[in-house]
Amino acid sequence: MAAAVDPRLRQLKIKTGIVKRLAKEKTMYEKEVVDQGKKVENMIAENQDEHDIKKQKEVLEESRIMIPDCKRRLKTAYQDLSNLAAECEKDLSDKEDYIQAKQMLEQTVLED
């Protein structure tokens, strides 16, 4: 019979995925704010319908509001993964899930 798999490996994999998803989500919202801002500027410059401009500004504001929330959730998930990785370092440092978790921690940029 195969040896039992350490349940911490599964947790490392899950928490790594969460950090990856939240980092991607934050980047997406930041890009959307830039793109949507340009769209609103263009609509204003072209004297488009005021109602349409107002709606696009609302979309822009919704994206802006999501960024701090994403940063907060990313920071929490990053801390969870970091704590788990530190806990597992002695026993699991040669395992693929641990290595991927450490790489994700190194790649992830946290902002205040």
mmCIF file of N, CA, C and O in Angstrom:
data_model
loop_
_atom_site.group_PDB
_atom_site.id
_atom_site.type_symbol
_atom_site.label_atom_id
_atom_site.label_comp_id
_atom_site.label_asym_id
_atom_site.label_seq_id
_atom_site.Cartn_x
_atom_site.Cartn_y
_atom_site.Cartn_z
ATOM 1 N N MET A 1 0.831 -1.193 0.000
ATOM 2 C CA MET A 1 0.000 0.000 0.000
ATOM 3 C C MET A 1 0.868 1.246 0.000
ATOM 4 O O MET A 1 1.935 1.271 0.579
ATOM 5 N N ALA A 2 0.376 2.281 -0.660
ATOM 6 C CA ALA A 2 1.117 3.535 -0.728
ATOM 7 C C ALA A 2 1.038 4.255 0.618
ATOM 8 O O ALA A 2 0.076 4.108 1.363
ATOM 9 N N ALA A 3 2.066 5.017 0.910
ATOM 10 C CA ALA A 3 2.082 5.792 2.153
ATOM 11 C C ALA A 3 1.002 6.870 2.098
ATOM 12 O O ALA A 3 0.665 7.373 1.025
ATOM 13 N N ALA A 4 0.470 7.207 3.243
ATOM 14 C CA ALA A 4 -0.574 8.241 3.310
ATOM 15 C C ALA A 4 0.011 9.587 2.886
ATOM 16 O O ALA A 4 1.137 9.922 3.239
ATOM 17 N N VAL A 5 -0.780 10.328 2.136
ATOM 18 C CA VAL A 5 -0.344 11.642 1.681
ATOM 19 C C VAL A 5 -0.598 12.649 2.801
ATOM 20 O O VAL A 5 -1.657 12.656 3.419
ATOM 21 N N ASP A 6 0.383 13.487 3.058
ATOM 22 C CA ASP A 6 0.260 14.505 4.104
ATOM 23 C C ASP A 6 -0.864 15.479 3.726
ATOM 24 O O ASP A 6 -0.835 16.064 2.646
ATOM 25 N N PRO A 7 -1.855 15.657 4.585
ATOM 26 C CA PRO A 7 -2.979 16.552 4.267
ATOM 27 C C PRO A 7 -2.536 18.009 4.082
ATOM 28 O O PRO A 7 -3.225 18.795 3.432
ATOM 29 N N ARG A 8 -1.381 18.353 4.617
ATOM 30 C CA ARG A 8 -0.878 19.726 4.438
ATOM 31 C C ARG A 8 -0.534 20.009 2.981
ATOM 32 O O ARG A 8 -0.621 21.147 2.532
ATOM 33 N N LEU A 9 -0.179 18.960 2.232
ATOM 34 C CA LEU A 9 0.117 19.153 0.806
ATOM 35 C C LEU A 9 -1.129 19.642 0.074
ATOM 36 O O LEU A 9 -1.061 20.542 -0.770
ATOM 37 N N ARG A 10 -2.259 19.046 0.400
ATOM 38 C CA ARG A 10 -3.522 19.460 -0.225
ATOM 39 C C ARG A 10 -3.832 20.911 0.141
ATOM 40 O O ARG A 10 -4.244 21.703 -0.699
ATOM 41 N N GLN A 11 -3.619 21.252 1.406
ATOM 42 C CA GLN A 11 -3.870 22.625 1.851
ATOM 43 C C GLN A 11 -2.926 23.611 1.157
ATOM 44 O O GLN A 11 -3.332 24.714 0.783
ATOM 45 N N LEU A 12 -1.677 23.206 0.979
ATOM 46 C CA LEU A 12 -0.724 24.060 0.252
ATOM 47 C C LEU A 12 -1.215 24.317 -1.164
ATOM 48 O O LEU A 12 -1.183 25.451 -1.647
ATOM 49 N N LYS A 13 -1.687 23.256 -1.816
ATOM 50 C CA LYS A 13 -2.161 23.374 -3.196
ATOM 51 C C LYS A 13 -3.381 24.302 -3.265
ATOM 52 O O LYS A 13 -3.466 25.182 -4.126
ATOM 53 N N ILE A 14 -4.328 24.129 -2.348
ATOM 54 C CA ILE A 14 -5.533 24.954 -2.325
ATOM 55 C C ILE A 14 -5.185 26.408 -2.064
ATOM 56 O O ILE A 14 -5.633 27.313 -2.783
ATOM 57 N N LYS A 15 -4.372 26.657 -1.047
ATOM 58 C CA LYS A 15 -4.026 28.039 -0.683
ATOM 59 C C LYS A 15 -3.181 28.709 -1.766
ATOM 60 O O LYS A 15 -3.306 29.909 -2.002
ATOM 61 N N THR A 16 -2.347 27.941 -2.448
ATOM 62 C CA THR A 16 -1.572 28.486 -3.570
ATOM 63 C C THR A 16 -2.524 28.923 -4.681
ATOM 64 O O THR A 16 -2.373 30.001 -5.257
ATOM 65 N N GLY A 17 -3.528 28.094 -4.959
ATOM 66 C CA GLY A 17 -4.523 28.432 -5.977
ATOM 67 C C GLY A 17 -5.308 29.686 -5.629
ATOM 68 O O GLY A 17 -5.609 30.511 -6.498
ATOM 69 N N ILE A 18 -5.623 29.847 -4.351
ATOM 70 C CA ILE A 18 -6.372 31.027 -3.913
ATOM 71 C C ILE A 18 -5.542 32.286 -4.120
ATOM 72 O O ILE A 18 -6.036 33.289 -4.653
ATOM 73 N N VAL A 19 -4.276 32.248 -3.729
ATOM 74 C CA VAL A 19 -3.402 33.415 -3.907
ATOM 75 C C VAL A 19 -3.267 33.737 -5.393
ATOM 76 O O VAL A 19 -3.364 34.907 -5.796
ATOM 77 N N LYS A 20 -3.091 32.716 -6.204
ATOM 78 C CA LYS A 20 -2.951 32.916 -7.649
ATOM 79 C C LYS A 20 -4.202 33.574 -8.237
ATOM 80 O O LYS A 20 -4.119 34.538 -9.005
ATOM 81 N N ARG A 21 -5.373 33.059 -7.856
ATOM 82 C CA ARG A 21 -6.637 33.592 -8.367
ATOM 83 C C ARG A 21 -6.851 35.035 -7.929
ATOM 84 O O ARG A 21 -7.231 35.890 -8.730
ATOM 85 N N LEU A 22 -6.587 35.331 -6.664
ATOM 86 C CA LEU A 22 -6.795 36.693 -6.162
ATOM 87 C C LEU A 22 -5.813 37.683 -6.777
ATOM 88 O O LEU A 22 -6.182 38.825 -7.062
ATOM 89 N N ALA A 23 -4.580 37.254 -7.000
ATOM 90 C CA ALA A 23 -3.601 38.137 -7.650
ATOM 91 C C ALA A 23 -4.057 38.445 -9.077
ATOM 92 O O ALA A 23 -3.980 39.594 -9.538
ATOM 93 N N LYS A 24 -4.564 37.433 -9.763
ATOM 94 C CA LYS A 24 -5.062 37.619 -11.128
ATOM 95 C C LYS A 24 -6.284 38.538 -11.131
ATOM 96 O O LYS A 24 -6.419 39.418 -11.990
ATOM 97 N N GLU A 25 -7.168 38.341 -10.163
ATOM 98 C CA GLU A 25 -8.379 39.157 -10.055
ATOM 99 C C GLU A 25 -8.027 40.633 -9.817
ATOM 100 O O GLU A 25 -8.598 41.527 -10.438
ATOM 101 N N LYS A 26 -7.070 40.881 -8.930
ATOM 102 C CA LYS A 26 -6.633 42.252 -8.641
ATOM 103 C C LYS A 26 -6.060 42.910 -9.896
ATOM 104 O O LYS A 26 -6.418 44.040 -10.235
ATOM 105 N N THR A 27 -5.229 42.181 -10.601
ATOM 106 C CA THR A 27 -4.636 42.695 -11.846
ATOM 107 C C THR A 27 -5.722 43.003 -12.870
ATOM 108 O O THR A 27 -5.677 44.032 -13.547
ATOM 109 N N MET A 28 -6.714 42.129 -12.953
ATOM 110 C CA MET A 28 -7.813 42.327 -13.899
ATOM 111 C C MET A 28 -8.590 43.616 -13.582
ATOM 112 O O MET A 28 -8.884 44.405 -14.470
ATOM 113 N N TYR A 29 -8.911 43.822 -12.302
ATOM 114 C CA TYR A 29 -9.642 45.037 -11.923
ATOM 115 C C TYR A 29 -8.807 46.291 -12.186
ATOM 116 O O TYR A 29 -9.338 47.308 -12.637
ATOM 117 N N GLU A 30 -7.515 46.223 -11.913
ATOM 118 C CA GLU A 30 -6.648 47.380 -12.170
ATOM 119 C C GLU A 30 -6.623 47.705 -13.665
ATOM 120 O O GLU A 30 -6.695 48.873 -14.055
ATOM 121 N N LYS A 31 -6.542 46.673 -14.498
ATOM 122 C CA LYS A 31 -6.550 46.881 -15.945
ATOM 123 C C LYS A 31 -7.905 47.432 -16.396
ATOM 124 O O LYS A 31 -7.979 48.331 -17.233
ATOM 125 N N GLU A 32 -8.968 46.895 -15.817
ATOM 126 C CA GLU A 32 -10.313 47.338 -16.169
ATOM 127 C C GLU A 32 -10.516 48.817 -15.827
ATOM 128 O O GLU A 32 -11.151 49.551 -16.587
ATOM 129 N N VAL A 33 -9.961 49.278 -14.709
ATOM 130 C CA VAL A 33 -10.066 50.694 -14.326
ATOM 131 C C VAL A 33 -9.390 51.569 -15.372
ATOM 132 O O VAL A 33 -9.945 52.584 -15.793
ATOM 133 N N VAL A 34 -8.208 51.156 -15.811
ATOM 134 C CA VAL A 34 -7.492 51.925 -16.833
ATOM 135 C C VAL A 34 -8.283 51.937 -18.140
ATOM 136 O O VAL A 34 -8.518 53.004 -18.729
ATOM 137 N N ASP A 35 -8.707 50.772 -18.591
ATOM 138 C CA ASP A 35 -9.456 50.665 -19.852
ATOM 139 C C ASP A 35 -10.769 51.436 -19.792
ATOM 140 O O ASP A 35 -11.122 52.157 -20.727
ATOM 141 N N GLN A 36 -11.491 51.268 -18.697
ATOM 142 C CA GLN A 36 -12.784 51.928 -18.549
ATOM 143 C C GLN A 36 -12.601 53.447 -18.453
ATOM 144 O O GLN A 36 -13.406 54.207 -18.988
ATOM 145 N N GLY A 37 -11.531 53.886 -17.793
ATOM 146 C CA GLY A 37 -11.233 55.323 -17.701
ATOM 147 C C GLY A 37 -11.017 55.925 -19.082
ATOM 148 O O GLY A 37 -11.523 57.012 -19.393
ATOM 149 N N LYS A 38 -10.287 55.209 -19.919
ATOM 150 C CA LYS A 38 -10.045 55.672 -21.298
ATOM 151 C C LYS A 38 -11.360 55.716 -22.075
ATOM 152 O O LYS A 38 -11.596 56.656 -22.852
ATOM 153 N N LYS A 39 -12.184 54.711 -21.868
ATOM 154 C CA LYS A 39 -13.465 54.648 -22.569
ATOM 155 C C LYS A 39 -14.332 55.859 -22.199
ATOM 156 O O LYS A 39 -14.924 56.504 -23.075
ATOM 157 N N VAL A 40 -14.387 56.180 -20.904
ATOM 158 C CA VAL A 40 -15.173 57.333 -20.443
ATOM 159 C C VAL A 40 -14.604 58.624 -21.027
ATOM 160 O O VAL A 40 -15.353 59.476 -21.523
ATOM 161 N N GLU A 41 -13.287 58.769 -21.006
ATOM 162 C CA GLU A 41 -12.653 59.970 -21.573
ATOM 163 C C GLU A 41 -13.008 60.115 -23.050
ATOM 164 O O GLU A 41 -13.313 61.219 -23.512
ATOM 165 N N ASN A 42 -12.950 59.021 -23.787
ATOM 166 C CA ASN A 42 -13.276 59.054 -25.214
ATOM 167 C C ASN A 42 -14.740 59.434 -25.439
ATOM 168 O O ASN A 42 -15.055 60.206 -26.350
ATOM 169 N N MET A 43 -15.621 58.887 -24.598
ATOM 170 C CA MET A 43 -17.046 59.191 -24.734
ATOM 171 C C MET A 43 -17.296 60.682 -24.475
ATOM 172 O O MET A 43 -18.081 61.317 -25.186
ATOM 173 N N ILE A 44 -16.616 61.220 -23.486
ATOM 174 C CA ILE A 44 -16.757 62.650 -23.183
ATOM 175 C C ILE A 44 -16.213 63.489 -24.335
ATOM 176 O O ILE A 44 -16.854 64.451 -24.769
ATOM 177 N N ALA A 45 -15.042 63.110 -24.841
ATOM 178 C CA ALA A 45 -14.419 63.853 -25.939
ATOM 179 C C ALA A 45 -15.290 63.833 -27.197
ATOM 180 O O ALA A 45 -15.300 64.801 -27.960
ATOM 181 N N GLU A 46 -16.024 62.752 -27.378
ATOM 182 C CA GLU A 46 -16.886 62.615 -28.567
ATOM 183 C C GLU A 46 -18.293 63.142 -28.319
ATOM 184 O O GLU A 46 -19.181 62.965 -29.156
ATOM 185 N N ASN A 47 -18.504 63.776 -27.154
ATOM 186 C CA ASN A 47 -19.815 64.328 -26.791
ATOM 187 C C ASN A 47 -20.940 63.306 -26.938
ATOM 188 O O ASN A 47 -22.004 63.620 -27.475
ATOM 189 N N GLN A 48 -20.702 62.122 -26.436
ATOM 190 C CA GLN A 48 -21.741 61.084 -26.512
ATOM 191 C C GLN A 48 -22.828 61.369 -25.481
ATOM 192 O O GLN A 48 -22.702 62.259 -24.640
ATOM 193 N N ASP A 49 -23.889 60.591 -25.562
ATOM 194 C CA ASP A 49 -25.052 60.777 -24.702
ATOM 195 C C ASP A 49 -24.652 60.794 -23.220
ATOM 196 O O ASP A 49 -23.911 59.925 -22.754
ATOM 197 N N GLU A 50 -25.155 61.783 -22.490
ATOM 198 C CA GLU A 50 -24.807 61.968 -21.078
ATOM 199 C C GLU A 50 -25.198 60.754 -20.229
ATOM 200 O O GLU A 50 -24.470 60.365 -19.310
ATOM 201 N N HIS A 51 -26.333 60.152 -20.542
ATOM 202 C CA HIS A 51 -26.786 58.967 -19.802
ATOM 203 C C HIS A 51 -25.798 57.811 -19.984
ATOM 204 O O HIS A 51 -25.454 57.113 -19.016
ATOM 205 N N ASP A 52 -25.335 57.596 -21.214
ATOM 206 C CA ASP A 52 -24.369 56.521 -21.489
ATOM 207 C C ASP A 52 -23.056 56.780 -20.747
ATOM 208 O O ASP A 52 -22.454 55.845 -20.189
ATOM 209 N N ILE A 53 -22.636 58.022 -20.731
ATOM 210 C CA ILE A 53 -21.395 58.380 -20.029
ATOM 211 C C ILE A 53 -21.557 58.104 -18.538
ATOM 212 O O ILE A 53 -20.666 57.533 -17.900
ATOM 213 N N LYS A 54 -22.699 58.491 -17.994
ATOM 214 C CA LYS A 54 -22.962 58.276 -16.563
ATOM 215 C C LYS A 54 -22.900 56.785 -16.219
ATOM 216 O O LYS A 54 -22.316 56.386 -15.207
ATOM 217 N N LYS A 55 -23.503 55.952 -17.068
ATOM 218 C CA LYS A 55 -23.496 54.498 -16.838
ATOM 219 C C LYS A 55 -22.066 53.946 -16.871
ATOM 220 O O LYS A 55 -21.698 53.105 -16.047
ATOM 221 N N GLN A 56 -21.272 54.423 -17.810
ATOM 222 C CA GLN A 56 -19.883 53.945 -17.911
ATOM 223 C C GLN A 56 -19.055 54.417 -16.709
ATOM 224 O O GLN A 56 -18.164 53.707 -16.249
ATOM 225 N N LYS A 57 -19.355 55.601 -16.195
ATOM 226 C CA LYS A 57 -18.674 56.082 -14.988
ATOM 227 C C LYS A 57 -19.029 55.200 -13.790
ATOM 228 O O LYS A 57 -18.182 54.948 -12.931
ATOM 229 N N GLU A 58 -20.276 54.727 -13.735
ATOM 230 C CA GLU A 58 -20.694 53.815 -12.659
ATOM 231 C C GLU A 58 -19.918 52.500 -12.743
ATOM 232 O O GLU A 58 -19.478 51.963 -11.713
ATOM 233 N N VAL A 59 -19.756 51.991 -13.957
ATOM 234 C CA VAL A 59 -18.982 50.758 -14.157
ATOM 235 C C VAL A 59 -17.539 50.980 -13.692
ATOM 236 O O VAL A 59 -16.953 50.132 -12.996
ATOM 237 N N LEU A 60 -16.986 52.128 -14.043
ATOM 238 C CA LEU A 60 -15.623 52.475 -13.643
ATOM 239 C C LEU A 60 -15.510 52.514 -12.110
ATOM 240 O O LEU A 60 -14.573 51.957 -11.535
ATOM 241 N N GLU A 61 -16.465 53.139 -11.469
ATOM 242 C CA GLU A 61 -16.438 53.259 -10.010
ATOM 243 C C GLU A 61 -16.562 51.890 -9.337
ATOM 244 O O GLU A 61 -15.884 51.624 -8.338
ATOM 245 N N GLU A 62 -17.393 51.020 -9.884
ATOM 246 C CA GLU A 62 -17.524 49.671 -9.327
ATOM 247 C C GLU A 62 -16.193 48.919 -9.383
ATOM 248 O O GLU A 62 -15.821 48.220 -8.437
ATOM 249 N N SER A 63 -15.479 49.082 -10.477
ATOM 250 C CA SER A 63 -14.172 48.434 -10.605
ATOM 251 C C SER A 63 -13.186 49.023 -9.597
ATOM 252 O O SER A 63 -12.406 48.295 -8.979
ATOM 253 N N ARG A 64 -13.220 50.348 -9.442
ATOM 254 C CA ARG A 64 -12.327 50.992 -8.467
ATOM 255 C C ARG A 64 -12.593 50.487 -7.056
ATOM 256 O O ARG A 64 -11.665 50.293 -6.276
ATOM 257 N N ILE A 65 -13.845 50.296 -6.724
ATOM 258 C CA ILE A 65 -14.229 49.838 -5.390
ATOM 259 C C ILE A 65 -13.718 48.418 -5.129
ATOM 260 O O ILE A 65 -13.386 48.078 -3.985
ATOM 261 N N MET A 66 -13.637 47.613 -6.162
ATOM 262 C CA MET A 66 -13.228 46.214 -5.992
ATOM 263 C C MET A 66 -11.727 46.059 -5.696
ATOM 264 O O MET A 66 -11.317 45.079 -5.070
ATOM 265 N N ILE A 67 -10.919 47.011 -6.122
ATOM 266 C CA ILE A 67 -9.465 46.874 -5.958
ATOM 267 C C ILE A 67 -9.049 46.775 -4.485
ATOM 268 O O ILE A 67 -8.320 45.841 -4.127
ATOM 269 N N PRO A 68 -9.488 47.694 -3.613
ATOM 270 C CA PRO A 68 -9.084 47.553 -2.196
ATOM 271 C C PRO A 68 -9.557 46.230 -1.578
ATOM 272 O O PRO A 68 -8.830 45.621 -0.776
ATOM 273 N N ASP A 69 -10.761 45.785 -1.964
ATOM 274 C CA ASP A 69 -11.277 44.519 -1.459
ATOM 275 C C ASP A 69 -10.377 43.364 -1.917
ATOM 276 O O ASP A 69 -10.043 42.484 -1.123
ATOM 277 N N CYS A 70 -9.992 43.370 -3.181
ATOM 278 C CA CYS A 70 -9.102 42.321 -3.705
ATOM 279 C C CYS A 70 -7.760 42.344 -2.971
ATOM 280 O O CYS A 70 -7.222 41.289 -2.624
ATOM 281 N N LYS A 71 -7.237 43.538 -2.750
ATOM 282 C CA LYS A 71 -5.947 43.654 -2.051
ATOM 283 C C LYS A 71 -6.046 43.091 -0.640
ATOM 284 O O LYS A 71 -5.146 42.384 -0.179
ATOM 285 N N ARG A 72 -7.142 43.386 0.043
ATOM 286 C CA ARG A 72 -7.336 42.901 1.409
ATOM 287 C C ARG A 72 -7.427 41.368 1.422
ATOM 288 O O ARG A 72 -6.761 40.697 2.227
ATOM 289 N N ARG A 73 -8.226 40.815 0.514
ATOM 290 C CA ARG A 73 -8.375 39.351 0.454
ATOM 291 C C ARG A 73 -7.064 38.684 0.047
ATOM 292 O O ARG A 73 -6.709 37.617 0.571
ATOM 293 N N LEU A 74 -6.332 39.309 -0.869
ATOM 294 C CA LEU A 74 -5.040 38.765 -1.301
ATOM 295 C C LEU A 74 -4.054 38.760 -0.138
ATOM 296 O O LEU A 74 -3.330 37.783 0.067
ATOM 297 N N LYS A 75 -4.036 39.840 0.616
ATOM 298 C CA LYS A 75 -3.116 39.930 1.753
ATOM 299 C C LYS A 75 -3.412 38.823 2.772
ATOM 300 O O LYS A 75 -2.498 38.175 3.286
ATOM 301 N N THR A 76 -4.691 38.590 3.046
ATOM 302 C CA THR A 76 -5.094 37.538 3.985
ATOM 303 C C THR A 76 -4.697 36.155 3.460
ATOM 304 O O THR A 76 -4.118 35.338 4.196
ATOM 305 N N ALA A 77 -4.990 35.898 2.188
ATOM 306 C CA ALA A 77 -4.657 34.601 1.589
ATOM 307 C C ALA A 77 -3.144 34.390 1.541
ATOM 308 O O ALA A 77 -2.649 33.282 1.791
ATOM 309 N N TYR A 78 -2.412 35.453 1.231
ATOM 310 C CA TYR A 78 -0.951 35.393 1.188
ATOM 311 C C TYR A 78 -0.412 35.015 2.571
ATOM 312 O O TYR A 78 0.452 34.150 2.689
ATOM 313 N N GLN A 79 -0.951 35.653 3.606
ATOM 314 C CA GLN A 79 -0.508 35.374 4.973
ATOM 315 C C GLN A 79 -0.815 33.932 5.367
ATOM 316 O O GLN A 79 0.021 33.258 5.965
ATOM 317 N N ASP A 80 -2.001 33.449 4.997
ATOM 318 C CA ASP A 80 -2.370 32.052 5.279
ATOM 319 C C ASP A 80 -1.383 31.087 4.615
ATOM 320 O O ASP A 80 -0.916 30.134 5.239
ATOM 321 N N LEU A 81 -1.094 31.346 3.336
ATOM 322 C CA LEU A 81 -0.174 30.477 2.597
ATOM 323 C C LEU A 81 1.234 30.562 3.184
ATOM 324 O O LEU A 81 1.908 29.550 3.356
ATOM 325 N N SER A 82 1.647 31.766 3.515
ATOM 326 C CA SER A 82 2.974 31.969 4.089
ATOM 327 C C SER A 82 3.122 31.219 5.419
ATOM 328 O O SER A 82 4.136 30.551 5.653
ATOM 329 N N ASN A 83 2.105 31.313 6.263
ATOM 330 C CA ASN A 83 2.136 30.617 7.555
ATOM 331 C C ASN A 83 2.187 29.103 7.361
ATOM 332 O O ASN A 83 2.957 28.415 8.031
ATOM 333 N N LEU A 84 1.362 28.593 6.448
ATOM 334 C CA LEU A 84 1.338 27.152 6.196
ATOM 335 C C LEU A 84 2.674 26.679 5.617
ATOM 336 O O LEU A 84 3.196 25.641 6.024
ATOM 337 N N ALA A 85 3.229 27.451 4.701
ATOM 338 C CA ALA A 85 4.513 27.078 4.094
ATOM 339 C C ALA A 85 5.613 27.042 5.163
ATOM 340 O O ALA A 85 6.437 26.124 5.180
ATOM 341 N N ALA A 86 5.601 28.025 6.059
ATOM 342 C CA ALA A 86 6.604 28.050 7.131
ATOM 343 C C ALA A 86 6.450 26.832 8.041
ATOM 344 O O ALA A 86 7.440 26.230 8.469
ATOM 345 N N GLU A 87 5.206 26.461 8.305
ATOM 346 C CA GLU A 87 4.890 25.304 9.145
ATOM 347 C C GLU A 87 5.393 23.998 8.511
ATOM 348 O O GLU A 87 5.815 23.084 9.203
ATOM 349 N N CYS A 88 5.316 23.918 7.194
ATOM 350 C CA CYS A 88 5.623 22.683 6.466
ATOM 351 C C CYS A 88 7.070 22.604 5.988
ATOM 352 O O CYS A 88 7.489 21.561 5.484
ATOM 353 N N GLU A 89 7.806 23.685 6.118
ATOM 354 C CA GLU A 89 9.131 23.770 5.504
ATOM 355 C C GLU A 89 10.040 22.600 5.866
ATOM 356 O O GLU A 89 10.681 22.007 4.995
ATOM 357 N N LYS A 90 10.081 22.243 7.130
ATOM 358 C CA LYS A 90 10.977 21.171 7.570
ATOM 359 C C LYS A 90 10.646 19.829 6.942
ATOM 360 O O LYS A 90 11.528 19.123 6.471
ATOM 361 N N ASP A 91 9.351 19.511 6.888
ATOM 362 C CA ASP A 91 8.924 18.181 6.450
ATOM 363 C C ASP A 91 8.702 18.040 4.948
ATOM 364 O O ASP A 91 8.878 16.967 4.397
ATOM 365 N N LEU A 92 8.262 19.125 4.297
ATOM 366 C CA LEU A 92 7.758 18.997 2.923
ATOM 367 C C LEU A 92 8.521 19.821 1.884
ATOM 368 O O LEU A 92 8.060 19.965 0.760
ATOM 369 N N SER A 93 9.668 20.362 2.247
ATOM 370 C CA SER A 93 10.364 21.290 1.344
ATOM 371 C C SER A 93 10.774 20.666 0.009
ATOM 372 O O SER A 93 11.052 21.384 -0.951
ATOM 373 N N ASP A 94 10.770 19.339 -0.088
ATOM 374 C CA ASP A 94 11.132 18.696 -1.352
ATOM 375 C C ASP A 94 9.914 18.326 -2.196
ATOM 376 O O ASP A 94 10.047 17.799 -3.299
ATOM 377 N N LYS A 95 8.717 18.620 -1.705
ATOM 378 C CA LYS A 95 7.481 18.253 -2.413
ATOM 379 C C LYS A 95 7.078 19.348 -3.405
ATOM 380 O O LYS A 95 7.242 20.530 -3.160
ATOM 381 N N GLU A 96 6.515 18.930 -4.530
ATOM 382 C CA GLU A 96 6.138 19.850 -5.607
ATOM 383 C C GLU A 96 5.139 20.918 -5.142
ATOM 384 O O GLU A 96 5.278 22.092 -5.486
ATOM 385 N N ASP A 97 4.159 20.539 -4.354
ATOM 386 C CA ASP A 97 3.165 21.515 -3.889
ATOM 387 C C ASP A 97 3.808 22.577 -3.006
ATOM 388 O O ASP A 97 3.431 23.750 -3.060
ATOM 389 N N TYR A 98 4.771 22.182 -2.203
ATOM 390 C CA TYR A 98 5.480 23.148 -1.358
ATOM 391 C C TYR A 98 6.304 24.092 -2.225
ATOM 392 O O TYR A 98 6.284 25.311 -2.022
ATOM 393 N N ILE A 99 7.000 23.539 -3.201
ATOM 394 C CA ILE A 99 7.839 24.347 -4.099
ATOM 395 C C ILE A 99 6.979 25.362 -4.850
ATOM 396 O O ILE A 99 7.334 26.540 -4.958
ATOM 397 N N GLN A 100 5.821 24.916 -5.343
ATOM 398 C CA GLN A 100 4.919 25.833 -6.049
ATOM 399 C C GLN A 100 4.391 26.919 -5.117
ATOM 400 O O GLN A 100 4.246 28.076 -5.517
ATOM 401 N N ALA A 101 4.103 26.557 -3.878
ATOM 402 C CA ALA A 101 3.625 27.538 -2.895
ATOM 403 C C ALA A 101 4.694 28.603 -2.659
ATOM 404 O O ALA A 101 4.392 29.808 -2.651
ATOM 405 N N LYS A 102 5.932 28.182 -2.491
ATOM 406 C CA LYS A 102 7.025 29.141 -2.268
ATOM 407 C C LYS A 102 7.214 30.041 -3.485
ATOM 408 O O LYS A 102 7.439 31.249 -3.346
ATOM 409 N N GLN A 103 7.104 29.475 -4.681
ATOM 410 C CA GLN A 103 7.231 30.289 -5.901
ATOM 411 C C GLN A 103 6.111 31.323 -5.973
ATOM 412 O O GLN A 103 6.346 32.474 -6.335
ATOM 413 N N MET A 104 4.906 30.926 -5.620
ATOM 414 C CA MET A 104 3.760 31.847 -5.652
ATOM 415 C C MET A 104 3.990 32.977 -4.643
ATOM 416 O O MET A 104 3.722 34.140 -4.932
ATOM 417 N N LEU A 105 4.508 32.649 -3.476
ATOM 418 C CA LEU A 105 4.782 33.678 -2.470
ATOM 419 C C LEU A 105 5.829 34.665 -2.977
ATOM 420 O O LEU A 105 5.711 35.868 -2.752
ATOM 421 N N GLU A 106 6.835 34.152 -3.682
ATOM 422 C CA GLU A 106 7.886 35.024 -4.228
ATOM 423 C C GLU A 106 7.364 35.911 -5.353
ATOM 424 O O GLU A 106 7.773 37.075 -5.489
ATOM 425 N N GLN A 107 6.453 35.403 -6.160
ATOM 426 C CA GLN A 107 5.924 36.137 -7.315
ATOM 427 C C GLN A 107 4.873 37.169 -6.940
ATOM 428 O O GLN A 107 4.665 38.136 -7.666
ATOM 429 N N THR A 108 4.207 36.964 -5.824
ATOM 430 C CA THR A 108 3.082 37.808 -5.450
ATOM 431 C C THR A 108 3.562 39.109 -4.825
ATOM 432 O O THR A 108 4.347 39.104 -3.895
ATOM 433 N N VAL A 109 3.054 40.220 -5.355
ATOM 434 C CA VAL A 109 3.405 41.541 -4.842
ATOM 435 C C VAL A 109 2.226 42.057 -4.038
ATOM 436 O O VAL A 109 1.106 42.168 -4.555
ATOM 437 N N LEU A 110 2.482 42.347 -2.768
ATOM 438 C CA LEU A 110 1.448 42.917 -1.916
ATOM 439 C C LEU A 110 1.629 44.428 -1.854
ATOM 440 O O LEU A 110 2.734 44.925 -1.769
ATOM 441 N N GLU A 111 0.525 45.132 -1.899
ATOM 442 C CA GLU A 111 0.541 46.595 -1.798
ATOM 443 C C GLU A 111 -0.328 47.010 -0.625
ATOM 444 O O GLU A 111 -1.223 46.302 -0.239
ATOM 445 N N ASP A 112 -0.015 48.162 -0.079
ATOM 446 C CA ASP A 112 -0.856 48.677 1.015
ATOM 447 C C ASP A 112 -2.039 49.427 0.504
ATOM 448 O O ASP A 112 -2.127 49.877 -0.561
#
